[in-house]
Short mmCIF file of C-alpha atoms in Angstrom, two decimals:
data_model
loop_
_atom_site.label_atom_id
_atom_site.label_comp_id
_atom_site.label_asym_id
_atom_site.label_seq_id
_atom_site.Cartn_x
_atom_site.Cartn_y
_atom_site.Cartn_z
CA MET A 4 -0.22 0.45 0.17
CA ASP A 5 1.14 3.29 -0.58
CA ARG A 6 1.55 5.69 2.31
CA PRO A 7 -0.24 9.63 1.81
CA ASP A 8 3.23 11.21 2.29
CA GLN A 9 4.89 9.64 -0.16
CA THR A 10 6.13 11.55 -2.72
CA THR A 11 8.20 11.06 -6.18
CA HIS A 12 9.55 13.15 -9.39
CA PHE A 13 7.95 15.58 -12.32
CA GLY A 14 10.82 16.21 -14.25
CA PHE A 15 12.51 17.83 -11.26
CA ARG A 16 9.67 18.66 -8.46
CA ASP A 17 8.61 16.40 -5.66
CA VAL A 18 4.91 15.80 -6.24
CA ALA A 19 2.46 12.85 -4.24
CA LEU A 20 2.90 9.94 -5.20
CA GLU A 21 -1.11 10.33 -6.21
CA ASP A 22 -0.59 13.07 -8.74
CA LYS A 23 1.96 11.57 -10.61
CA GLN A 24 -0.38 10.06 -12.67
CA THR A 25 -2.82 12.69 -13.78
CA LEU A 26 0.42 15.42 -13.92
CA VAL A 27 1.45 12.80 -16.79
CA ASN A 28 -1.71 12.39 -18.48
CA ASP A 29 -2.25 16.05 -18.42
CA VAL A 30 1.52 16.27 -20.28
CA PHE A 31 0.01 14.17 -22.67
CA ARG A 32 -3.41 16.03 -23.38
CA SER A 33 -1.71 18.85 -24.22
CA VAL A 34 0.44 17.39 -26.97
CA ALA A 35 -1.65 14.86 -28.33
CA SER A 36 -1.84 15.71 -31.35
CA ARG A 37 0.98 17.02 -31.85
CA TYR A 38 3.24 14.08 -29.87
CA ASP A 39 4.32 12.36 -33.19
CA LEU A 40 5.96 15.69 -34.67
CA MET A 41 7.46 16.97 -32.42
CA ASN A 42 9.72 13.68 -31.97
CA ASP A 43 10.93 14.30 -35.21
CA LEU A 44 11.90 17.50 -35.09
CA MET A 45 13.28 16.63 -30.98
CA SER A 46 15.52 13.63 -32.47
CA MET A 47 16.21 15.37 -36.21
CA GLY A 48 14.44 12.02 -36.91
CA LEU A 49 16.53 9.67 -34.68
CA HIS A 50 13.40 7.89 -33.13
CA ARG A 51 12.86 6.40 -36.21
CA VAL A 52 15.81 4.46 -36.69
CA TRP A 53 16.15 3.79 -32.78
CA LYS A 54 12.37 2.82 -32.87
CA ASP A 55 13.29 0.45 -36.19
CA LEU A 56 16.24 -1.33 -34.19
CA MET A 57 13.32 -2.29 -31.41
CA ILE A 58 11.40 -3.17 -34.05
CA ASN A 59 14.00 -5.50 -35.73
CA ALA A 60 14.85 -6.90 -32.51
CA LEU A 61 11.34 -7.54 -31.70
CA ASN A 62 11.04 -9.54 -34.41
CA PRO A 63 7.42 -10.53 -35.28
CA PRO A 64 7.09 -13.95 -37.26
CA ARG A 65 6.16 -13.45 -41.66
CA GLY A 66 3.17 -15.73 -42.33
CA ASP A 67 0.77 -16.50 -40.11
CA LYS A 68 2.23 -17.56 -37.19
CA PRO A 69 0.68 -16.21 -34.37
CA PHE A 70 2.42 -13.41 -32.06
CA ALA A 71 1.04 -11.68 -29.67
CA LEU A 72 2.76 -7.78 -28.53
CA LEU A 73 1.76 -5.92 -25.97
CA ASP A 74 2.51 -2.19 -26.39
CA VAL A 75 2.01 -0.54 -23.07
CA ALA A 76 2.17 3.85 -23.40
CA GLY A 77 2.14 3.46 -27.43
CA GLY A 78 -0.96 5.76 -27.38
CA THR A 79 -0.25 7.39 -30.29
CA GLY A 80 0.54 3.48 -32.59
CA ASP A 81 3.31 4.48 -33.82
CA ILE A 82 5.63 0.59 -32.35
CA ALA A 83 2.56 -0.94 -32.92
CA LEU A 84 2.50 0.31 -36.77
CA ARG A 85 5.72 -0.63 -36.88
CA VAL A 86 5.68 -4.09 -35.92
CA LEU A 87 1.90 -4.61 -37.70
CA ALA A 88 3.82 -3.75 -41.15
CA ALA A 89 7.03 -5.82 -40.07
CA GLY A 90 4.69 -9.17 -38.79
CA GLY A 91 2.72 -11.64 -40.51
CA ALA A 92 -0.73 -12.11 -40.91
CA GLY A 93 -0.62 -13.78 -37.35
CA THR A 94 0.88 -11.16 -35.43
CA ARG A 95 -1.41 -9.37 -33.01
CA VAL A 96 -1.14 -6.36 -31.33
CA THR A 97 -2.60 -4.62 -27.87
CA VAL A 98 -2.05 -1.22 -27.81
CA VAL A 99 -2.12 -0.06 -23.87
CA ASP A 100 -2.16 3.94 -21.62
CA THR A 101 -3.49 6.09 -19.55
CA ASN A 102 -4.35 8.30 -22.15
CA HIS A 103 -7.23 8.24 -23.87
CA ASP A 104 -6.56 11.49 -26.20
CA MET A 105 -3.09 9.80 -27.16
CA LEU A 106 -5.29 6.00 -27.95
CA GLU A 107 -7.17 8.54 -30.26
CA VAL A 108 -4.87 9.35 -32.71
CA GLY A 109 -3.70 5.88 -32.80
CA ARG A 110 -6.76 4.18 -33.35
CA ALA A 111 -7.57 6.78 -36.37
CA ARG A 112 -3.88 6.03 -37.82
CA ALA A 113 -4.85 1.61 -37.32
CA ASP A 114 -7.62 2.66 -38.96
CA ASP A 115 -5.70 4.92 -42.03
CA VAL A 116 -3.09 2.52 -42.79
CA GLY A 117 -6.39 -0.55 -42.57
CA VAL A 118 -4.35 -2.48 -39.64
CA ALA A 119 -7.45 -1.92 -37.30
CA GLU A 120 -8.95 -5.47 -37.38
CA ARG A 121 -5.29 -6.21 -36.12
CA VAL A 122 -4.46 -3.56 -33.47
CA SER A 123 -6.33 -3.58 -30.36
CA PHE A 124 -6.11 -0.45 -27.88
CA LEU A 125 -7.69 -0.65 -24.24
CA VAL A 126 -7.32 2.47 -21.57
CA GLY A 127 -4.90 1.11 -18.74
CA ASN A 128 -2.23 1.55 -16.27
CA ALA A 129 1.10 -0.15 -17.43
CA GLU A 130 1.02 -0.30 -13.26
CA ALA A 131 -2.63 -2.81 -13.15
CA LEU A 132 -2.64 -4.13 -16.44
CA PRO A 133 -5.84 -5.09 -17.73
CA LEU A 134 -4.52 -8.62 -18.69
CA PRO A 135 -4.69 -11.63 -17.63
CA ASN A 136 -1.76 -14.11 -16.95
CA ALA A 137 0.64 -14.50 -19.31
CA GLY A 138 -1.09 -13.54 -22.33
CA TYR A 139 2.34 -12.13 -24.49
CA ASP A 140 4.53 -12.76 -26.51
CA ALA A 141 6.04 -10.18 -26.12
CA VAL A 142 6.17 -6.77 -24.55
CA ALA A 143 7.23 -3.51 -25.19
CA ILE A 144 7.17 0.21 -24.44
CA ALA A 145 8.95 3.08 -26.24
CA PHE A 146 9.47 7.15 -24.36
CA GLY A 147 7.55 5.51 -21.51
CA ILE A 148 8.76 3.99 -19.13
CA ARG A 149 10.65 6.82 -16.83
CA ASN A 150 6.89 8.88 -16.82
CA LEU A 151 5.62 5.78 -14.73
CA PRO A 152 5.19 6.66 -10.65
CA ARG A 153 5.66 2.97 -9.96
CA ILE A 154 8.15 1.76 -12.41
CA GLU A 155 9.19 -1.02 -10.44
CA GLN A 156 4.90 -2.14 -10.05
CA ALA A 157 5.32 -1.77 -13.75
CA LEU A 158 8.28 -4.01 -14.82
CA ALA A 159 6.45 -6.20 -12.01
CA GLU A 160 3.24 -6.46 -14.36
CA ALA A 161 5.74 -6.47 -18.00
CA TYR A 162 7.16 -9.71 -15.95
CA ARG A 163 2.80 -10.77 -15.14
CA VAL A 164 1.67 -10.66 -18.87
CA LEU A 165 4.45 -12.03 -20.65
CA LYS A 166 4.47 -15.66 -21.92
CA ILE A 167 7.16 -18.34 -20.73
CA GLY A 168 9.96 -17.56 -22.56
CA GLY A 169 8.38 -14.10 -23.73
CA ARG A 170 11.07 -10.89 -24.33
CA PHE A 171 10.66 -7.45 -22.29
CA LEU A 172 11.88 -5.29 -25.15
CA CYS A 173 12.09 -1.13 -23.70
CA LEU A 174 13.26 1.99 -25.08
CA GLU A 175 14.03 4.60 -23.38
CA PHE A 176 16.29 7.97 -23.59
CA SER A 177 19.67 7.22 -21.33
CA ALA A 178 23.28 9.30 -19.81
CA VAL A 179 25.00 10.93 -23.05
CA ASP A 180 28.78 8.68 -22.52
CA VAL A 181 30.90 10.72 -24.61
CA PRO A 182 32.96 13.24 -23.95
CA GLY A 183 31.46 16.99 -25.54
CA LEU A 184 28.74 15.56 -26.99
CA ASP A 185 26.68 15.54 -23.10
CA ALA A 186 27.59 19.03 -22.78
CA LEU A 187 26.05 19.94 -26.18
CA TYR A 188 23.42 17.28 -25.41
CA GLU A 189 22.47 19.80 -22.23
CA LEU A 190 22.41 22.43 -24.02
CA TYR A 191 20.40 21.17 -27.07
CA SER A 192 17.87 19.35 -24.43
CA PHE A 193 17.21 22.78 -22.14
CA ASN A 194 17.21 25.01 -24.47
CA VAL A 195 15.84 24.34 -28.06
CA ILE A 196 13.41 21.35 -26.73
CA PRO A 197 11.34 23.41 -24.89
CA ALA A 198 11.29 26.19 -27.69
CA LEU A 199 10.17 24.19 -30.33
CA GLY A 200 7.34 22.27 -28.17
CA ARG A 201 5.72 26.53 -27.23
CA ILE A 202 6.67 26.93 -31.11
CA VAL A 203 5.05 23.56 -32.80
CA ALA A 204 2.58 21.34 -29.48
CA GLY A 205 1.86 25.00 -28.13
CA ASP A 206 3.34 23.38 -24.68
CA ARG A 207 6.90 25.41 -23.49
CA GLU A 208 5.83 23.42 -20.17
CA ALA A 209 4.97 19.72 -21.12
CA TYR A 210 8.62 19.48 -22.77
CA GLN A 211 10.51 21.34 -20.32
CA TYR A 212 8.73 18.25 -18.33
CA LEU A 213 10.26 15.30 -20.48
CA VAL A 214 14.57 16.84 -20.81
CA GLU A 215 13.91 16.64 -16.79
CA SER A 216 12.43 13.71 -16.79
CA ILE A 217 14.66 11.62 -18.58
CA ARG A 218 17.71 13.61 -16.33
CA ARG A 219 15.59 11.64 -13.74
CA PHE A 220 15.23 8.18 -15.13
CA PRO A 221 17.97 5.89 -13.98
CA LYS A 222 21.20 4.99 -16.03
CA PRO A 223 21.26 1.86 -18.07
CA ASP A 224 23.04 -0.18 -14.66
CA ALA A 225 20.30 0.39 -12.36
CA PHE A 226 17.80 0.06 -14.94
CA ALA A 227 18.76 -3.61 -15.45
CA THR A 228 18.95 -4.40 -11.72
CA MET A 229 15.89 -3.34 -11.63
CA LEU A 230 14.90 -5.35 -14.48
CA ARG A 231 16.74 -8.51 -12.72
CA ASP A 232 14.53 -7.95 -10.00
CA ALA A 233 11.22 -8.03 -11.07
CA GLY A 234 12.43 -11.40 -12.59
CA PHE A 235 13.78 -10.87 -16.05
CA ARG A 236 16.64 -13.38 -16.91
CA ARG A 237 19.48 -12.75 -19.98
CA VAL A 238 19.24 -8.90 -19.04
CA SER A 239 21.09 -6.52 -21.64
CA TYR A 240 21.35 -3.19 -22.67
CA GLN A 241 22.34 -1.44 -26.00
CA ARG A 242 23.08 2.16 -25.79
CA MET A 243 22.95 3.81 -28.93
CA SER A 244 23.26 7.51 -30.42
CA GLY A 245 26.62 8.90 -27.84
CA GLY A 246 23.79 6.77 -24.95
CA VAL A 247 21.50 9.25 -25.73
CA VAL A 248 18.30 5.90 -26.06
CA ALA A 249 18.66 2.71 -24.86
CA LEU A 250 17.74 -0.46 -25.76
CA HIS A 251 16.93 -2.57 -23.36
CA SER A 252 15.77 -6.40 -23.39
CA GLY A 253 15.28 -8.66 -20.62
CA TRP A 254 13.44 -12.51 -20.71
CA ARG A 255 10.86 -14.92 -18.69
CA LEU A 256 12.49 -18.04 -18.46
#
């Protein structure tokens, strides 16, 4: 049970643990319609490469072989649609997100590309997934786990819904590990990204929070330990783009 006095971080602010999800929902409700455009601008298109590497690691099977993916915090459907394009007719995706506005964007995109019958969009919390045990071949979360109030609880839920032999993949911003690049990245993050958020999405504060949340997320070794503590085995991670992001992997064995 959470204590009433428990706190967590919301960017660089400390907030009541029970308030964080509402604050995060407000951020993404504000930017839902421009979220994918902002991803292109902020990463200069690199987020597409990072996500393609994630899909390659998932390796959904071709043909009619059944493959069930749970995409957590994937409201706009970006990962889901990439997986459906890469996999065969037996590939199915369930997208769970707390934010109705983001899910509406995802549903519209699925309709536009004609895959609505192969993907489901559910309002739900990553920390208490409205799904049965051991129902998925893979669980993925891209750029969403740092926004969760109780990351350990979300990892336990991901482990619970995976089949034995299933894989968890998490793509998340990380700590730049290239001398010189780290200072440039810091300057870009705290000056350019919030300004882009104001101009493109009309919400500077939302992108200020997103930059701050990156700095508060555990470094790769620490997050790998969290995965092991949740029960995952063969835990690993791959840094990309000088450490700007990392792809974390763990298996339920």
